[in-house]
XYZ file of C-alpha atoms in Angstrom:
119
model
C 8.041 61.927 145.204
C 9.304 61.316 141.914
C 12.962 62.207 142.631
C 12.937 60.024 145.615
C 12.792 56.930 144.119
C 14.927 58.223 141.344
C 17.383 58.987 144.475
C 17.002 55.632 145.634
C 16.729 54.142 142.028
C 20.159 55.555 141.436
C 21.583 55.154 145.443
C 20.983 51.365 144.858
C 22.301 51.132 141.505
C 25.664 52.703 142.808
C 25.704 50.113 146.038
C 25.230 47.145 143.045
C 27.681 48.466 141.364
C 30.355 48.795 143.788
C 29.665 45.545 145.358
C 30.374 43.992 141.865
C 33.732 45.004 141.619
C 34.660 44.653 144.883
C 34.415 41.272 144.541
C 36.452 41.907 141.467
C 39.720 42.658 143.204
C 40.077 39.505 143.982
C 41.606 36.441 142.621
C 39.062 33.291 142.559
C 41.001 29.794 143.802
C 43.455 29.253 146.734
C 46.938 29.792 146.966
C 48.744 27.469 149.468
C 52.315 27.177 150.928
C 54.040 25.438 154.385
C 56.297 26.674 156.758
C 58.005 24.952 159.811
C 56.383 25.937 163.392
C 58.435 25.774 166.745
C 58.196 22.241 167.092
C 59.739 21.653 163.285
C 56.329 20.519 162.609
C 55.439 21.308 158.344
C 51.929 23.776 158.793
C 50.288 24.158 155.608
C 48.199 27.623 154.967
C 45.629 28.282 152.257
C 44.930 31.824 151.659
C 40.985 32.111 149.378
C 40.176 33.993 147.039
C 43.150 36.552 148.279
C 42.991 40.111 146.830
C 44.708 41.407 144.209
C 46.917 44.247 142.908
C 47.664 44.466 147.014
C 51.041 43.203 148.707
C 50.087 40.183 151.195
C 52.163 39.174 154.028
C 52.198 35.708 153.901
C 50.486 34.517 157.821
C 53.436 33.113 160.410
C 56.268 33.779 158.249
C 55.726 37.814 158.034
C 57.860 37.852 161.226
C 61.301 36.325 161.896
C 60.091 34.331 164.677
C 59.243 31.081 162.024
C 61.751 30.118 158.791
C 60.110 31.273 155.675
C 56.910 29.570 153.677
C 57.520 27.478 151.263
C 56.263 24.958 148.317
C 54.229 28.032 147.366
C 50.976 26.563 144.913
C 49.184 29.259 143.362
C 45.666 27.966 142.252
C 43.602 30.610 141.392
C 43.108 32.460 138.279
C 45.312 34.759 138.427
C 49.789 35.505 137.930
C 51.028 35.580 141.681
C 54.144 37.080 142.277
C 56.242 35.474 145.331
C 58.917 37.362 147.549
C 61.603 36.250 149.221
C 60.841 39.162 152.361
C 57.717 40.589 153.613
C 56.305 43.943 151.949
C 56.975 42.501 148.529
C 61.002 42.898 148.619
C 63.782 40.970 147.906
C 63.838 38.269 145.222
C 60.541 37.115 143.345
C 59.467 34.127 140.880
C 56.290 34.885 139.117
C 53.533 31.942 139.317
C 51.352 30.971 136.964
C 47.445 30.851 137.045
C 46.357 27.226 137.949
C 49.971 26.095 138.116
C 51.993 22.833 139.678
C 53.009 23.570 143.363
C 56.603 24.651 143.310
C 59.935 23.506 144.416
C 60.613 23.314 148.447
C 63.289 25.331 148.111
C 61.527 28.576 146.787
C 61.275 30.204 150.318
C 58.224 33.355 150.319
C 57.300 35.389 152.961
C 55.005 37.845 150.908
C 52.727 37.599 147.551
C 50.959 40.033 145.393
C 48.360 38.257 142.741
C 47.613 40.289 139.376
C 44.038 41.397 138.312
C 42.114 38.184 137.100
C 41.950 38.102 133.241
C 38.685 39.302 131.978
C 37.002 35.489 130.261
């Protein structure tokens, strides 16, 4: 019976550790960008708490149905690298954490967030 209780405690601690480390893989805050739809209306998109360390192809502008996104604004706690093409290819620019909105001339289709800094 003691072995079963010990095993249960270990599994519980492991599950808690894994759930906590999963949240550390996300930047905290929002990333915004805009694009123009087929009616030439401006659409604003927000990525809340985006995952860090992986390439994110941006909604709607990840294909060539629409023009690229523009005016990215990184309000997360992590550095963001934006790319002119999908799959984090093409020219790239770094956006600092909690920075100002970039110019409408900065055209993007994908983004990758660094791991947030430990405080």
